PDB file of C-alpha atoms in Angstrom:
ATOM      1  CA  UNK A  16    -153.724  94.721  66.041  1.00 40.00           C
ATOM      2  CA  UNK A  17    -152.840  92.974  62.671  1.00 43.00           C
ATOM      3  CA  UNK A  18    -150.418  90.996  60.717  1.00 41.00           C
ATOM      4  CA  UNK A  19    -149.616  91.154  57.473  1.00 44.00           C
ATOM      5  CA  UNK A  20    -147.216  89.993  55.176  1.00 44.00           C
ATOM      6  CA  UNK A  21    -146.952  92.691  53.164  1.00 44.00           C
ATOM      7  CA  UNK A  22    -145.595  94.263  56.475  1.00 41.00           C
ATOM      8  CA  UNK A  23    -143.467  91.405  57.595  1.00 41.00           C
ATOM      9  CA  UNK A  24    -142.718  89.394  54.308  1.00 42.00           C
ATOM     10  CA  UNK A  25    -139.072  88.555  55.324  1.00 41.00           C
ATOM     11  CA  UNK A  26    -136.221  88.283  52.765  1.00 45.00           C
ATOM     12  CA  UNK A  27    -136.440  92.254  51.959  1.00 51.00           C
ATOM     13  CA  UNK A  28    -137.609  93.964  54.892  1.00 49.00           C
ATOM     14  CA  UNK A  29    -141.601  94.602  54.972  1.00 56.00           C
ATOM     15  CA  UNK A  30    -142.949  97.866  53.382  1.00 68.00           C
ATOM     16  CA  UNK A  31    -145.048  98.531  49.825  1.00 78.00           C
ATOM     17  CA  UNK A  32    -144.800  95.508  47.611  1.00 82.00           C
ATOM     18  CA  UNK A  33    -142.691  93.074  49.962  1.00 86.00           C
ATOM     19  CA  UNK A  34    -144.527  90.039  49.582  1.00 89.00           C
ATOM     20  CA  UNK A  35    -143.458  90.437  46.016  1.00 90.00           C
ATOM     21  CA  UNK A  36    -140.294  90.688  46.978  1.00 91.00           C
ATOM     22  CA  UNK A  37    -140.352  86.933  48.752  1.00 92.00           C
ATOM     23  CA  UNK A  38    -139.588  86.118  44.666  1.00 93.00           C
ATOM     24  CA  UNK A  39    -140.912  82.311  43.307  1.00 95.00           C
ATOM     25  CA  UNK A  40    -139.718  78.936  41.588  1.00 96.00           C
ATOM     26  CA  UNK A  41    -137.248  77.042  43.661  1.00 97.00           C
ATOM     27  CA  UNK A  42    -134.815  76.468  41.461  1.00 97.00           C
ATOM     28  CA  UNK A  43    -134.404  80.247  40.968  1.00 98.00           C
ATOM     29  CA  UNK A  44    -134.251  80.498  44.786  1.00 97.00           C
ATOM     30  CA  UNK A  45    -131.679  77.747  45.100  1.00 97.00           C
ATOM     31  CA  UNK A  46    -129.483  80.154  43.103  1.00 98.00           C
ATOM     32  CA  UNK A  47    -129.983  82.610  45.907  1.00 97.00           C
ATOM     33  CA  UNK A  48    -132.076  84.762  43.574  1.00 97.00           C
ATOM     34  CA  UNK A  49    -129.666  84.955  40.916  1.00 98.00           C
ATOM     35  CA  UNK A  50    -131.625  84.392  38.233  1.00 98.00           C
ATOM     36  CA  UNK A  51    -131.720  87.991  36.133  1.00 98.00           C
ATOM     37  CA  UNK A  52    -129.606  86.320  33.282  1.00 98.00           C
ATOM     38  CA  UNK A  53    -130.646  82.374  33.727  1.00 98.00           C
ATOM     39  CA  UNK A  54    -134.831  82.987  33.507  1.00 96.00           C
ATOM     40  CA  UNK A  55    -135.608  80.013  31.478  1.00 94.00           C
ATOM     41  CA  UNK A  56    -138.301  78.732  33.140  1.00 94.00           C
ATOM     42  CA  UNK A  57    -141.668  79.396  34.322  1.00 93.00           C
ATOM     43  CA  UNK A  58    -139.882  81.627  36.827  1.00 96.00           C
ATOM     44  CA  UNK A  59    -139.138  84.027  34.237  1.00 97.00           C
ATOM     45  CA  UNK A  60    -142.282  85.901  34.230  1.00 97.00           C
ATOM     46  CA  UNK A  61    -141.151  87.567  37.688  1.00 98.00           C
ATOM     47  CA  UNK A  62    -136.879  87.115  37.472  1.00 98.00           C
ATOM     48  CA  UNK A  63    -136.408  88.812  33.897  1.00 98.00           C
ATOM     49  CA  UNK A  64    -139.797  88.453  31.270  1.00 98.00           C
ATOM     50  CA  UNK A  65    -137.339  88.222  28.487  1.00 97.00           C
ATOM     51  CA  UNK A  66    -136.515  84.714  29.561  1.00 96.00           C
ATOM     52  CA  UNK A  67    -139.827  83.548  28.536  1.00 97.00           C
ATOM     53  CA  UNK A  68    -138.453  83.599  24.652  1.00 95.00           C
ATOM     54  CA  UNK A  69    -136.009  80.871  25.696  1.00 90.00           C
ATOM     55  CA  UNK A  70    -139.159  78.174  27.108  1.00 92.00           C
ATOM     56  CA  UNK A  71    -139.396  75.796  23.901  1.00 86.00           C
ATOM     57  CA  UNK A  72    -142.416  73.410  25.551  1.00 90.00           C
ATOM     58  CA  UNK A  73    -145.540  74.106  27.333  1.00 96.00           C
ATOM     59  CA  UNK A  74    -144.745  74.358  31.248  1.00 96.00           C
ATOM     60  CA  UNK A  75    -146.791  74.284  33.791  1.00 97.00           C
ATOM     61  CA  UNK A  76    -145.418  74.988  37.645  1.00 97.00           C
ATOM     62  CA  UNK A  77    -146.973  74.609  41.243  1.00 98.00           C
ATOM     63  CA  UNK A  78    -144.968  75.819  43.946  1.00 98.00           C
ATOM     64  CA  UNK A  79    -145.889  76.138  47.458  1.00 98.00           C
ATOM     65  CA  UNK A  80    -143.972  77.603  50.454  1.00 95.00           C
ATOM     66  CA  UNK A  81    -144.426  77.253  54.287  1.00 91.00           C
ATOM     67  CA  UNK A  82    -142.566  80.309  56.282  1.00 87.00           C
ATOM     68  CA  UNK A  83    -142.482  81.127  59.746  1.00 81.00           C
ATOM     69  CA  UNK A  84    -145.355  83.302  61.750  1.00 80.00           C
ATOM     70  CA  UNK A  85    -147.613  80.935  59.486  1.00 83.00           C
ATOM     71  CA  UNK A  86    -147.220  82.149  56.869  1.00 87.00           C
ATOM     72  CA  UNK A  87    -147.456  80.493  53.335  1.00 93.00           C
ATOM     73  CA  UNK A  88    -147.051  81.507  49.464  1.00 96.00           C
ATOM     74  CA  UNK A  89    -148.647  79.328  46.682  1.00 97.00           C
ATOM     75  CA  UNK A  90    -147.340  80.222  42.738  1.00 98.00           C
ATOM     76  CA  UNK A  91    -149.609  78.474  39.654  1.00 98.00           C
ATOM     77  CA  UNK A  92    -147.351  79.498  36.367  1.00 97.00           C
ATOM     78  CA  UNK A  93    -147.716  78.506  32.820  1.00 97.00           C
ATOM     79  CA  UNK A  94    -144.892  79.396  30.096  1.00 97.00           C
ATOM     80  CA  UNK A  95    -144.962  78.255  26.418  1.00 96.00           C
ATOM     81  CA  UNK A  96    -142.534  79.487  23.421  1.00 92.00           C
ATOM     82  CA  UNK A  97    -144.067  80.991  20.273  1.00 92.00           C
ATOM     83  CA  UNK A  98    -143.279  80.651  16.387  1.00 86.00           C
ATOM     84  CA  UNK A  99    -140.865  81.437  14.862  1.00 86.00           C
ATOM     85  CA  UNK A 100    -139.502  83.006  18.017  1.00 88.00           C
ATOM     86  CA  UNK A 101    -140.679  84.497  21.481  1.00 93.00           C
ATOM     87  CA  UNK A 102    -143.206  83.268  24.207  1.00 96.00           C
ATOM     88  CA  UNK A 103    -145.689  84.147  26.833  1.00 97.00           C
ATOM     89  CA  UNK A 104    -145.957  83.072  30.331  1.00 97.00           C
ATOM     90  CA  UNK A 105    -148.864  83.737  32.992  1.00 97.00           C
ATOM     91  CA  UNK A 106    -148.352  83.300  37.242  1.00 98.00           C
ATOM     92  CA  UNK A 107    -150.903  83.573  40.068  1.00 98.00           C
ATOM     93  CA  UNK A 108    -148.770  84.440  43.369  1.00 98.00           C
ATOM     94  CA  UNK A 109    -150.609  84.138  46.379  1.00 97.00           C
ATOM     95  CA  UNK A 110    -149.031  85.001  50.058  1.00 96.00           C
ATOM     96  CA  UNK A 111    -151.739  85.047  52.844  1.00 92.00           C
ATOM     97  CA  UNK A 112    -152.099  84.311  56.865  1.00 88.00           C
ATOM     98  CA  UNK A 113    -155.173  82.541  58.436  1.00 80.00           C
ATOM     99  CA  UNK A 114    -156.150  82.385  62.032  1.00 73.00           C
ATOM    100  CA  UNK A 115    -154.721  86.353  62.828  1.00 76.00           C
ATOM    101  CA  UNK A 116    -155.787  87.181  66.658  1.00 76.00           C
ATOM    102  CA  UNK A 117    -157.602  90.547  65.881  1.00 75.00           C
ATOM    103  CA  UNK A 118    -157.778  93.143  68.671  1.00 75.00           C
ATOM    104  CA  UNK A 119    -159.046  96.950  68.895  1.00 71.00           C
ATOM    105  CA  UNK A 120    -157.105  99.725  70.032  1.00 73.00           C
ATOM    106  CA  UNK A 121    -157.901  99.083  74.059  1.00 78.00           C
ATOM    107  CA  UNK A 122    -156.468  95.259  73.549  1.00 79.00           C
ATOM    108  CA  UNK A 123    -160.205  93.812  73.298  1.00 78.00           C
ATOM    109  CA  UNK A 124    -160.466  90.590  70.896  1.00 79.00           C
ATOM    110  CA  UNK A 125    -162.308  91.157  67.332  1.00 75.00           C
ATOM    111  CA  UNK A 126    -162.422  88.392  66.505  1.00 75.00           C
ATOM    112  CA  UNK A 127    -159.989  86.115  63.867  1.00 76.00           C
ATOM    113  CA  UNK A 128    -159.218  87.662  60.318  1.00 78.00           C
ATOM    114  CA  UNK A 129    -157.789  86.651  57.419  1.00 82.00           C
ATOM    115  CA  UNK A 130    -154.698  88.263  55.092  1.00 88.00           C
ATOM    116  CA  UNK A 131    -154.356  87.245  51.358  1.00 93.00           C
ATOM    117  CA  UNK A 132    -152.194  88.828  48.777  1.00 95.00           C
ATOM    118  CA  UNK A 133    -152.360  88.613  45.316  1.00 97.00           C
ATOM    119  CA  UNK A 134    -150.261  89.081  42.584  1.00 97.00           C
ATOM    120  CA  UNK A 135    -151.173  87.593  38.605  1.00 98.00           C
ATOM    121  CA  UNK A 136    -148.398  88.269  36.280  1.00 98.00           C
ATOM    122  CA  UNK A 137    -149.209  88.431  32.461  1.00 98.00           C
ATOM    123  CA  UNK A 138    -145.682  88.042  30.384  1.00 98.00           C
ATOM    124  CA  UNK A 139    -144.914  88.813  26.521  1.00 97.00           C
ATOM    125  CA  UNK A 140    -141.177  88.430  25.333  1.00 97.00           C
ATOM    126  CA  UNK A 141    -140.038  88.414  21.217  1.00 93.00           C
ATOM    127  CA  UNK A 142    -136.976  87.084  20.346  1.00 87.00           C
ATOM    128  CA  UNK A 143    -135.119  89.702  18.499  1.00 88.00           C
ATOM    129  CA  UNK A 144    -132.312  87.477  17.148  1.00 90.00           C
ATOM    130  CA  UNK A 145    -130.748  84.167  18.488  1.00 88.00           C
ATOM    131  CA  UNK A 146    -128.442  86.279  21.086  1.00 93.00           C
ATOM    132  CA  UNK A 147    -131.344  89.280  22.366  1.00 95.00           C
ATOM    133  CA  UNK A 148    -134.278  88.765  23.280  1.00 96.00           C
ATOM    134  CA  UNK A 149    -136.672  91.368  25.803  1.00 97.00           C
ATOM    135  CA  UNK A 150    -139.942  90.788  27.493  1.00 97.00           C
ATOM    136  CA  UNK A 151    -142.792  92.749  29.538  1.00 98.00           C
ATOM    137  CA  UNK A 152    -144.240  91.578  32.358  1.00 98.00           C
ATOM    138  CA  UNK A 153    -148.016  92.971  33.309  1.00 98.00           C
ATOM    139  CA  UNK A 154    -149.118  92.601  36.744  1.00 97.00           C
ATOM    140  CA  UNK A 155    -152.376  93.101  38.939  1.00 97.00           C
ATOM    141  CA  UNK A 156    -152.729  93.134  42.708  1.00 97.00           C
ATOM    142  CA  UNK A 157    -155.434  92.506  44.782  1.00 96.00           C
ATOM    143  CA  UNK A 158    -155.029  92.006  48.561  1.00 94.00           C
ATOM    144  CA  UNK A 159    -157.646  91.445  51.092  1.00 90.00           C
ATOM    145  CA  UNK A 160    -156.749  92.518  54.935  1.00 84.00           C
ATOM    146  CA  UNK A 161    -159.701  92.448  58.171  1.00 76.00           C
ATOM    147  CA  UNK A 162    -162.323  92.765  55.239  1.00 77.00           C
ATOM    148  CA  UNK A 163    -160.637  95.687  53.587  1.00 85.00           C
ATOM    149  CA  UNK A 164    -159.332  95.175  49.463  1.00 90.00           C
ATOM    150  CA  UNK A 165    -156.772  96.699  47.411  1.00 93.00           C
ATOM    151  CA  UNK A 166    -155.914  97.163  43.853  1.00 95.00           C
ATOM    152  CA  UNK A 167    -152.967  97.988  41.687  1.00 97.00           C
ATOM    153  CA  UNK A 168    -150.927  97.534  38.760  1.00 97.00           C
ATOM    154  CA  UNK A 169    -147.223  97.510  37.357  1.00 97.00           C
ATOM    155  CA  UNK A 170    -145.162  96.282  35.030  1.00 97.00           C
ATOM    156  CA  UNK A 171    -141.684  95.111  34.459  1.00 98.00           C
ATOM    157  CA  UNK A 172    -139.421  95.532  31.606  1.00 98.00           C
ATOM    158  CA  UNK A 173    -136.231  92.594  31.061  1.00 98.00           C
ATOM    159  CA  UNK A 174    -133.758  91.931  28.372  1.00 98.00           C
ATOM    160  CA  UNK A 175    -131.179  88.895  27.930  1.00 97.00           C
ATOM    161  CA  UNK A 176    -128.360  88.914  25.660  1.00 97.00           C
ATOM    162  CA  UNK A 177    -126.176  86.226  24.823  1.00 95.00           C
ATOM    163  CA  UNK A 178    -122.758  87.694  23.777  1.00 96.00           C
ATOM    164  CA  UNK A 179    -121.301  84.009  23.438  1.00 94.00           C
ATOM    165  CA  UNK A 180    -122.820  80.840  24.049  1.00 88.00           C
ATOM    166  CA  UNK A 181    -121.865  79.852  27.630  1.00 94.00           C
ATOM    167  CA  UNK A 182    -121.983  83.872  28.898  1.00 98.00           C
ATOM    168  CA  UNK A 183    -125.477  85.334  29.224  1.00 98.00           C
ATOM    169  CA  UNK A 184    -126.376  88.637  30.781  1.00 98.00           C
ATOM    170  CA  UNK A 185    -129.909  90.048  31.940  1.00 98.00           C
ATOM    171  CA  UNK A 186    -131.173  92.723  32.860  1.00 98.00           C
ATOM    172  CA  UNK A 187    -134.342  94.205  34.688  1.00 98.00           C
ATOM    173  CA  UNK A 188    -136.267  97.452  35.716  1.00 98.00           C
ATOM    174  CA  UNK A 189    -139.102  96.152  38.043  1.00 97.00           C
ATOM    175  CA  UNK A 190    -142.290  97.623  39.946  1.00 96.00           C
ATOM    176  CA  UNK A 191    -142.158 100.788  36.693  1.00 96.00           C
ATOM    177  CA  UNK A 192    -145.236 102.697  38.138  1.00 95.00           C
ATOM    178  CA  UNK A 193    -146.238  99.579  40.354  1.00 96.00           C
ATOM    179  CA  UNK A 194    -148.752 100.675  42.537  1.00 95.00           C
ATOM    180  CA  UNK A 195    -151.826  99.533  44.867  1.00 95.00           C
ATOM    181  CA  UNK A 196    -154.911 102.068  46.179  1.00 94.00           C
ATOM    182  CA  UNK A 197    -156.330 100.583  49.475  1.00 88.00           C
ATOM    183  CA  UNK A 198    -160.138 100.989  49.662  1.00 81.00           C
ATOM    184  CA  UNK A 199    -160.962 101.251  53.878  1.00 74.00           C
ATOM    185  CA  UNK A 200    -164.834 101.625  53.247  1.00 69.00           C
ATOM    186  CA  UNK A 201    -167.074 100.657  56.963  1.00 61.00           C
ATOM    187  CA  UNK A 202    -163.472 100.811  58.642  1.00 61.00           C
ATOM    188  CA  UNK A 203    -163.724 104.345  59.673  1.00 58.00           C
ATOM    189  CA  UNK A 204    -166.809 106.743  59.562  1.00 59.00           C
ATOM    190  CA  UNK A 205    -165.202 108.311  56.173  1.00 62.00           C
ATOM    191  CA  UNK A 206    -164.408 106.061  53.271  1.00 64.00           C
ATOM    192  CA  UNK A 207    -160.518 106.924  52.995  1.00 69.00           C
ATOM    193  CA  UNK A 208    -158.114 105.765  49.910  1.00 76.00           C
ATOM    194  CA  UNK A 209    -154.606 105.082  50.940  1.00 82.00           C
ATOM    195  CA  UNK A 210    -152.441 104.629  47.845  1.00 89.00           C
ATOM    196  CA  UNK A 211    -149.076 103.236  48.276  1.00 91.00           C
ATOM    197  CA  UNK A 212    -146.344 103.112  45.331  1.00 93.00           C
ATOM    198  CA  UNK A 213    -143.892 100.161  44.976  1.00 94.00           C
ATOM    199  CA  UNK A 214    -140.025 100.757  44.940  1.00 94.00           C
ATOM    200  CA  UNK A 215    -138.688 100.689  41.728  1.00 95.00           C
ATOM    201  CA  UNK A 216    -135.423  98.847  41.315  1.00 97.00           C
ATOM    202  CA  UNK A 217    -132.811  98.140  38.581  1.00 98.00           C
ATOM    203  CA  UNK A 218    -131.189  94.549  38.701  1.00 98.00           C
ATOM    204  CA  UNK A 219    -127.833  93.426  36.341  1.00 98.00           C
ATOM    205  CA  UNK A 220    -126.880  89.936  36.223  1.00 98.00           C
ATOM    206  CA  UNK A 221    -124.560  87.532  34.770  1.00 98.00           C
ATOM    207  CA  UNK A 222    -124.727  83.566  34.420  1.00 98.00           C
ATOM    208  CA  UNK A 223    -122.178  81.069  32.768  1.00 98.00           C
ATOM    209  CA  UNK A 224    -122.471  77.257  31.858  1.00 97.00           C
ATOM    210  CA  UNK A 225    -119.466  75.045  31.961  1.00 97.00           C
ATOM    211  CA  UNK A 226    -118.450  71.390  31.225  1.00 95.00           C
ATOM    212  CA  UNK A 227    -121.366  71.017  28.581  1.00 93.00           C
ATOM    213  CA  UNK A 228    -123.922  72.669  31.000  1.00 93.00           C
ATOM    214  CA  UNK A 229    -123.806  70.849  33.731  1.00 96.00           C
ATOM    215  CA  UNK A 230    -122.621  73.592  35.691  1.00 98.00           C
ATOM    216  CA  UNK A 231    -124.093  76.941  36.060  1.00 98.00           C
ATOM    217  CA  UNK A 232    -122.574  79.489  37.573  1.00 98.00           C
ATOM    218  CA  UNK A 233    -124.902  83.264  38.324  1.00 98.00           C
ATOM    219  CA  UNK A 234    -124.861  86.550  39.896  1.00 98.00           C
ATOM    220  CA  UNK A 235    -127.176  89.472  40.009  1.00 98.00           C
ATOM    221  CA  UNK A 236    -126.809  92.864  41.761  1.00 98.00           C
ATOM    222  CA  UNK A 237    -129.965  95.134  42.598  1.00 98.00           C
ATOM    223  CA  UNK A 238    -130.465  98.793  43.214  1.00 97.00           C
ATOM    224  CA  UNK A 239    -133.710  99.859  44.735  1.00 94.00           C
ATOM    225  CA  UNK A 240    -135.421 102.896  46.015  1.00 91.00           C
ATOM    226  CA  UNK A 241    -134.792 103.309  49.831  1.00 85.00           C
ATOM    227  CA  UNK A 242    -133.170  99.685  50.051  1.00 88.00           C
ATOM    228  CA  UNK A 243    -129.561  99.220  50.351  1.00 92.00           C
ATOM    229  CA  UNK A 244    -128.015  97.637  47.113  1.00 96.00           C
ATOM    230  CA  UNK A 245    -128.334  94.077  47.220  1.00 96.00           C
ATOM    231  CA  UNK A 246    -125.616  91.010  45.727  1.00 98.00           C
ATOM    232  CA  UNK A 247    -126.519  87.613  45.006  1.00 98.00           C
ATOM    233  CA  UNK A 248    -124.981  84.574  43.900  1.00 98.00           C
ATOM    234  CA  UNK A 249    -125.541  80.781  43.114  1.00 98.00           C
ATOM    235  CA  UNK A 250    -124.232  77.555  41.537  1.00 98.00           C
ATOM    236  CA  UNK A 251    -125.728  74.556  40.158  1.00 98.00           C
ATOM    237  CA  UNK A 252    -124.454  70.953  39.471  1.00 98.00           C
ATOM    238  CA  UNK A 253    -126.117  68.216  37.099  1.00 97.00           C
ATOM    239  CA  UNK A 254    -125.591  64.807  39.055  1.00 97.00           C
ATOM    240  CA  UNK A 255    -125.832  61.415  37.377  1.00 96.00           C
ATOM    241  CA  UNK A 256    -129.729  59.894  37.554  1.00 95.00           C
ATOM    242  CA  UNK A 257    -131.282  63.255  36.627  1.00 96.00           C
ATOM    243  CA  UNK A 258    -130.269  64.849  40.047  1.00 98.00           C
ATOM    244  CA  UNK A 259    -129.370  68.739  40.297  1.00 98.00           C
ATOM    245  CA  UNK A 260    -127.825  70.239  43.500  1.00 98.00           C
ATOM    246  CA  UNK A 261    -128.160  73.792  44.437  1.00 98.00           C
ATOM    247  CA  UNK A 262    -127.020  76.346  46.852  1.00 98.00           C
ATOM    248  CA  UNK A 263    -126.867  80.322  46.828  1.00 98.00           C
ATOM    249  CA  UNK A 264    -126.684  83.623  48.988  1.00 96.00           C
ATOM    250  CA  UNK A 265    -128.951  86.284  48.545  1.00 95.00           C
ATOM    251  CA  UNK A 266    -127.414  89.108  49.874  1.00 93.00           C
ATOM    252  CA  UNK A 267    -125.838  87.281  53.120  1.00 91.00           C
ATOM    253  CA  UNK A 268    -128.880  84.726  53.481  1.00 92.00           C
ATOM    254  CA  UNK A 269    -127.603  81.287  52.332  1.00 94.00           C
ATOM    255  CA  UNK A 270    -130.067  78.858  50.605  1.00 96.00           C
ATOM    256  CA  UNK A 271    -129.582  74.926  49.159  1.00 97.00           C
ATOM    257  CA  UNK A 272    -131.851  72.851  47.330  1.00 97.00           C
ATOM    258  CA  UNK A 273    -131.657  70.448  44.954  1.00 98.00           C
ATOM    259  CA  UNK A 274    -133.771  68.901  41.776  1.00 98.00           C
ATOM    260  CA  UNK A 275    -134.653  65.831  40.064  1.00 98.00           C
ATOM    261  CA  UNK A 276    -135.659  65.954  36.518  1.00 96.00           C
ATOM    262  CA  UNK A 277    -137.099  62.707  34.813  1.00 96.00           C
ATOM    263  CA  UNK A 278    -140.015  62.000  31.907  1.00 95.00           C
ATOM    264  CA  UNK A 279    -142.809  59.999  31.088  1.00 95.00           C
ATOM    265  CA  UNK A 280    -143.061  59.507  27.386  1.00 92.00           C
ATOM    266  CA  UNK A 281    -143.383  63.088  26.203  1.00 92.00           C
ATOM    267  CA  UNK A 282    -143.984  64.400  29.218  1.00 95.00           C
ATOM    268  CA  UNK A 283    -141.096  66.089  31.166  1.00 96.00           C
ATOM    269  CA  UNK A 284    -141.134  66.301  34.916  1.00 97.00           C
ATOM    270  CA  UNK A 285    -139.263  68.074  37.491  1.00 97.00           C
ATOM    271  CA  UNK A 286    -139.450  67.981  40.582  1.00 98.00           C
ATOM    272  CA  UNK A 287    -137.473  70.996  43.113  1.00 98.00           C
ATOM    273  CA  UNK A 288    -137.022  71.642  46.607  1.00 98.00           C
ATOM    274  CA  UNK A 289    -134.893  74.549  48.587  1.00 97.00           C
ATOM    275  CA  UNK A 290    -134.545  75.318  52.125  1.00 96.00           C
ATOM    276  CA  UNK A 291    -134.376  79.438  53.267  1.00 92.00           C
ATOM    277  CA  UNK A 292    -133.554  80.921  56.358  1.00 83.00           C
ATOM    278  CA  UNK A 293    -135.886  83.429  57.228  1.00 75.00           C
ATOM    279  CA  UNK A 294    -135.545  86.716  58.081  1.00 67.00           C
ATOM    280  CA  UNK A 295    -138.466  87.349  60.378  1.00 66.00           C
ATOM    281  CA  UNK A 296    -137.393  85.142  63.446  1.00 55.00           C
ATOM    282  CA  UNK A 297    -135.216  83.457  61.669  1.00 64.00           C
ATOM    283  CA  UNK A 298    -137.356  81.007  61.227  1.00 74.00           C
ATOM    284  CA  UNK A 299    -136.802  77.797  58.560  1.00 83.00           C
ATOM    285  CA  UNK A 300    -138.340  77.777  55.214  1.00 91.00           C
ATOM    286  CA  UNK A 301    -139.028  75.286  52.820  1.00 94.00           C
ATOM    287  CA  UNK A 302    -140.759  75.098  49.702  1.00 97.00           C
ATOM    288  CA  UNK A 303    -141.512  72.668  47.140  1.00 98.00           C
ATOM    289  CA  UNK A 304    -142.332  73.034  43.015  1.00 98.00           C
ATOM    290  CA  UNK A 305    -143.522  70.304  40.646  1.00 97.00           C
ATOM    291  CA  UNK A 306    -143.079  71.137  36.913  1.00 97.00           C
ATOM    292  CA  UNK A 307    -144.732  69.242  33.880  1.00 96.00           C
ATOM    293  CA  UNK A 308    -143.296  69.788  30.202  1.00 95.00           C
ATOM    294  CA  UNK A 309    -145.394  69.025  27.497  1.00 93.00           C
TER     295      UNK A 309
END
């Protein structure tokens, strides 16, 4: 008997992909996951590529997240903007399992086994004019389950427009011909390719900045294949001292976290934290995300 995350990821239900679907960056899940039309961080490369024209430094992000059943994700991004205009942005997701209690059909140990999922995201995005930009975001897969390996590929497609300066709306088609080809080779007498096909989805969102942008105020809504349609929402408050508060509901699941931004000569730091409820056991997650500017 195994475990996988791909089968049991959480926030969107198991099946193809869903350890994708667990999304990345902190602050963009302090917002709930409302992050189609805010994407102006490292983040970007999976929320809505065409975000990655708005990064104006060099960023580099580590995130890492502990979930229930053991699980974990770890997320290594780098973003930096381009002259005159646009920017590209690369991301290593990793969601794996250690220590998994293997058993045969009869209920006879096998021994312990291992899962690991990859994801490494490769993102382009030109800035059009000051108010459109759009971005692509590459991605191959590679997971590794009991000592068997897939592959895939996909791609995303995002745009952002900013109709007026506080009002900016995204959108995104993800997982367009996303798809992984399982390779079972000394797991049954024949070697037998299993190819499974990600969900596509189409996601709409809207974000607006108030009282000189310390407040930010988002909300997406997602259609995909086979899932039910999905709202989210989130708000975020600039504190004095460099603190940011957070919270945010991703369809029904709430989620706070906060941030504290700060610098070292030329070097910007931020540091981010959110806390998740979790939809397999309802378990508590947390997960932390250092980010250097430079």
């Amino acid at each position: 008997m195994l475990f996988s995350p791909q089968r049991a990821s959480g926030q969107d239900g198991g099946g193809s992909g869903a350890f994708l679907r667990l999304g990345l960056g902190t602050r963009a899940l302090g917002l709930g996951g409302a992050y189609t039309a805010v994407a102006d961080d490292g983040a970007a490369v999976y929320w809505n590529p065409a975000g990655v024209a708005r990064i104006q430094r060099h960023w580099a992000e580590m995130m890492y997240r502990r979930m229930g059943l053991d699980r974990r994700q770890f997320v290594l991004a780098y973003t930096q903007g381009l002259e005159p205009g646009g920017g590209v942005g690369f991301a290593w997701v990793n969601v794996g399992v250690d220590g998994i209690d293997g058993r045969d059909l009869n209920g006879q140990p096998t021994g312990m086994l291992t899962d690991s999922e990859n994801a490494v995201f490769f993102s382009f995005s030109p800035q059009f004019s000051r108010r459109i930009s759009a971005g692509l975001s590459m991605k191959f897969l590679y997971n590794r389950l009991a000592g068997q390996t897939a592959k895939g590929f996909g791609g995303d497609i995002g745009v952002l427009v900013r109709p007026v300066e506080p009002l900016s709306l995204g959108l995104q088609f993800r997982d367009i011909g996303t798809r992984i080809t399982w390779n079972t080779a000394g797991l049954f007498d024949q070697n037998v390719r299993r190819r499974e096909t990600f969900p596509r989805s189409l996601t709409v969102g809207a974000s607006y900045r108030a009282f000189q942008n310390r407040v930010l105020i988002a909300t997406d809504v997602e259609k995909a294949q086979r899932r039910e349609t999905a709202f989210r929402a989130g708000a975020e408050v600039g504190l004095p001292g460099g603190v940011i508060a957070r919270t945010g509901l991703n369809d029904g699941q709430w989620a706070a976290g906060a941030g504290f931004i700060t610098a070292v000569k030329s070097t910007r730091i931020r540091f981010n934290y959110v806390f998740l409820m979790d939809r397999i056991g309802l378990h508590e997650t947390h997960a932390f995300e250092w980010e250097f500017g430079f």
